[in-house]
PDB file of C-alpha atoms in Angstrom:
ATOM      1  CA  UNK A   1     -11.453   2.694 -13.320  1.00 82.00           C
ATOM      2  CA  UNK A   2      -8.431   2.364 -15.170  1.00 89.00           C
ATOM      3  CA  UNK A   3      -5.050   0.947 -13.774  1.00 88.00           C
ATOM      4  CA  UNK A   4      -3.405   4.060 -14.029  1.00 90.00           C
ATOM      5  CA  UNK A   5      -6.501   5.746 -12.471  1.00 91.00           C
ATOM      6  CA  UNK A   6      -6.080   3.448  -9.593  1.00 90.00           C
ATOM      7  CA  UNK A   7      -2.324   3.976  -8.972  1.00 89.00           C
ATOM      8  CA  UNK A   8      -2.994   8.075  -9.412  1.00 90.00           C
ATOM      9  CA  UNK A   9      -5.252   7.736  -6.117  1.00 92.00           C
ATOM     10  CA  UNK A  10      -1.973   7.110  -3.915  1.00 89.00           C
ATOM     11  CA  UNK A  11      -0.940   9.759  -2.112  1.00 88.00           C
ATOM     12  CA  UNK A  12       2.613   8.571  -1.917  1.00 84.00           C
ATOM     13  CA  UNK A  13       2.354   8.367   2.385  1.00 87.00           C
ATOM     14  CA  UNK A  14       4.668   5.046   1.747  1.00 88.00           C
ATOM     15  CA  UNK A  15       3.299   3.859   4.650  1.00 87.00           C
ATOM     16  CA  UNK A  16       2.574   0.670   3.155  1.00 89.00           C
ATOM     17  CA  UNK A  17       6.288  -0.044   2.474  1.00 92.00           C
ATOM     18  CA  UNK A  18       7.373   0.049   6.246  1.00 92.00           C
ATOM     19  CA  UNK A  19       7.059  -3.277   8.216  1.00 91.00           C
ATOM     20  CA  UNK A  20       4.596  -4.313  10.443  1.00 90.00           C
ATOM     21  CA  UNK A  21       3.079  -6.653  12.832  1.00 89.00           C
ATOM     22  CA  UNK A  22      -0.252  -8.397  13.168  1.00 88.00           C
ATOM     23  CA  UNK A  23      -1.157  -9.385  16.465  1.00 89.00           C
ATOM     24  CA  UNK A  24      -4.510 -10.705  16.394  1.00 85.00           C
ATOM     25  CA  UNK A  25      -6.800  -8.163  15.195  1.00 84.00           C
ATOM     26  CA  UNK A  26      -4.041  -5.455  16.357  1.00 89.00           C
ATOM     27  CA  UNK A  27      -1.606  -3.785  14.106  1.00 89.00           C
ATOM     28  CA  UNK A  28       1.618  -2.775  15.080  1.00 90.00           C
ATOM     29  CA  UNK A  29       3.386  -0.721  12.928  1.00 88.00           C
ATOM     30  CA  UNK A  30       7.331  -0.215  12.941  1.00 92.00           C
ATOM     31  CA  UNK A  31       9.730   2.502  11.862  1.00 93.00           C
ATOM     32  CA  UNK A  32      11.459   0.112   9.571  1.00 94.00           C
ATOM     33  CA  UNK A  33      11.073   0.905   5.817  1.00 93.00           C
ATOM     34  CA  UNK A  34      11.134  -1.258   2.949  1.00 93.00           C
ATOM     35  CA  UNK A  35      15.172  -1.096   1.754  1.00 93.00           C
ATOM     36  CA  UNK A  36      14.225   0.448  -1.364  1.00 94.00           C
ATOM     37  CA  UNK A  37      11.770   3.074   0.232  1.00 94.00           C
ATOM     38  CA  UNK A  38      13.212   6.836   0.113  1.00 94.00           C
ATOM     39  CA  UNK A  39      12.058   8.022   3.267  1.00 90.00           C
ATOM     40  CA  UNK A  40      12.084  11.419   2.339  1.00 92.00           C
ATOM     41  CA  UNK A  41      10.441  11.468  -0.478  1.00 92.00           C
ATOM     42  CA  UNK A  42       8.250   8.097   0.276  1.00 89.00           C
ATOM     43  CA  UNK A  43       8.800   7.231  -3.219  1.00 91.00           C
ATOM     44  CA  UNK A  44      10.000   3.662  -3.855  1.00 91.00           C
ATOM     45  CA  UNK A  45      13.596   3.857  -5.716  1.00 93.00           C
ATOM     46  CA  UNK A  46      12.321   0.407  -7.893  1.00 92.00           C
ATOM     47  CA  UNK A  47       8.657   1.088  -8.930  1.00 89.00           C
ATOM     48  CA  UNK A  48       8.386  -0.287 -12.070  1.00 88.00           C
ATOM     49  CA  UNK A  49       9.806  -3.424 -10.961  1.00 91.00           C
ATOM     50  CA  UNK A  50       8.886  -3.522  -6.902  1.00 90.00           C
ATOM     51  CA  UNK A  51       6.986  -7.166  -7.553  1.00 89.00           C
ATOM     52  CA  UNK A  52      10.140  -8.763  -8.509  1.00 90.00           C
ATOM     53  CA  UNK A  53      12.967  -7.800  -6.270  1.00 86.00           C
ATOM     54  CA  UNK A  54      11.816  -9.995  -3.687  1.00 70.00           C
ATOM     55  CA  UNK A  55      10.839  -7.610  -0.758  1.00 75.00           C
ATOM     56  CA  UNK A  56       7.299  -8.753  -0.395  1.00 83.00           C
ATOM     57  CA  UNK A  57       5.898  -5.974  -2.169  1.00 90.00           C
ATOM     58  CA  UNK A  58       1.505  -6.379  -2.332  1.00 89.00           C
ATOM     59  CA  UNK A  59       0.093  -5.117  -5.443  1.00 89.00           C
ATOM     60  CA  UNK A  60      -2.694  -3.352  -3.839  1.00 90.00           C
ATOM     61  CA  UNK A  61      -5.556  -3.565  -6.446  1.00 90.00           C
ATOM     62  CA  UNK A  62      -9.403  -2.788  -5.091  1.00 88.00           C
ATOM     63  CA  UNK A  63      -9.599  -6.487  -4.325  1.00 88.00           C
ATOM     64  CA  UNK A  64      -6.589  -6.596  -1.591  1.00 91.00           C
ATOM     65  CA  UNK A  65      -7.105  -3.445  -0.058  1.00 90.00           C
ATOM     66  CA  UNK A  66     -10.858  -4.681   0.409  1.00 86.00           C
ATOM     67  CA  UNK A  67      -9.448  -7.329   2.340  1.00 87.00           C
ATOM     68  CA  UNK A  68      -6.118  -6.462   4.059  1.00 87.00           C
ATOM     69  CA  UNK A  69      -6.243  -4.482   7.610  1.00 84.00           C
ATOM     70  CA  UNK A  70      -3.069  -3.463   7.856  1.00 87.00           C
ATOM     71  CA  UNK A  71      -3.394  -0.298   5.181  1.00 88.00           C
ATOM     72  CA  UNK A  72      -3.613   2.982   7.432  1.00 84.00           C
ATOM     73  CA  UNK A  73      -7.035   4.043   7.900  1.00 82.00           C
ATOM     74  CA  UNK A  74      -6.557   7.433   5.940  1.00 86.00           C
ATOM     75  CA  UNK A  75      -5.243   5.806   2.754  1.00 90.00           C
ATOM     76  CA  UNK A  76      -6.434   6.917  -0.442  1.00 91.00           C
ATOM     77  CA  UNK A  77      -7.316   3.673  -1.715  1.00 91.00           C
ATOM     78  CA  UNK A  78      -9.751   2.841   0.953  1.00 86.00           C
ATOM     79  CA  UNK A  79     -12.972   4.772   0.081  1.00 84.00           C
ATOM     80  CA  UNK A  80     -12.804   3.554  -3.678  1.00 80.00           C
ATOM     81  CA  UNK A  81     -12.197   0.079  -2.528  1.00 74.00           C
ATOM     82  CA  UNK A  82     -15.377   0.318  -0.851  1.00 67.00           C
ATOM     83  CA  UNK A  83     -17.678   1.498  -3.601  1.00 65.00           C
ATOM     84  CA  UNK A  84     -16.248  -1.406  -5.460  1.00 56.00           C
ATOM     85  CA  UNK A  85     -17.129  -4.015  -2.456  1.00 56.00           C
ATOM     86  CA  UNK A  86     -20.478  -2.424  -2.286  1.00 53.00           C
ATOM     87  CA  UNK A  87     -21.781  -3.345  -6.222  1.00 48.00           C
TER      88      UNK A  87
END
C-alpha cells in the first residue's frame, strides 16, 4: 500500500487530534481539540506541515497504529494495520 493509499483510509473523524489521557490500560478522552483542528469540519487547518508546528502530532503509519491504544476502536486505520501485523 502506497502512502497516499494509507492516508485515503482516514475518515477524517479527527478524533485523533483531541487530547487524551492514559490511565493505566484506561483511556480517557477529552473535548479538547488540537489548536489547529477545525472542529467542524475535523480537518486539520496545517496538514501538510502538522509534524512541525510542535503540537505533538503522531504520524500514524501501520506500525504506530499497531501499537498505540489510544486510536478509537472504529478508526479506519485499524483493520489494515492488522493484516499488516498478521504477515
Amino acid at each position: 500500500m502506497t502512502e497516499d493509499q494509507w492516508e485515503n483510509l482516514c475518515r477524517r473523524c479527527g478524533l485523533c487530534c483531541f487530547e487524551k489521557y492514559i490511565d493505566g490500560n484506561r483511556v480517557i478522552h477529552t473535548p479538547i481539540a488540537c489548536r489547529h483542528l477545525d472542529i467542524v469540519t475535523r480537518e486539520c487547518r496545517v496538514y501538510d506541515k502538522r509534524f512541525s508546528v510542535g503540537e505533538g502530532c503522531v504520524q500514524l503509519t501501520p506500525e504506530v497504529v499497531g501499537q498505540v491504544k489510544w486510536l478509537p476502536d472504529d478508526c479506519a486505520y485499524w483493520p489494515h494495520a492488522k493484516k499488516r501485523q498478521a504477515r
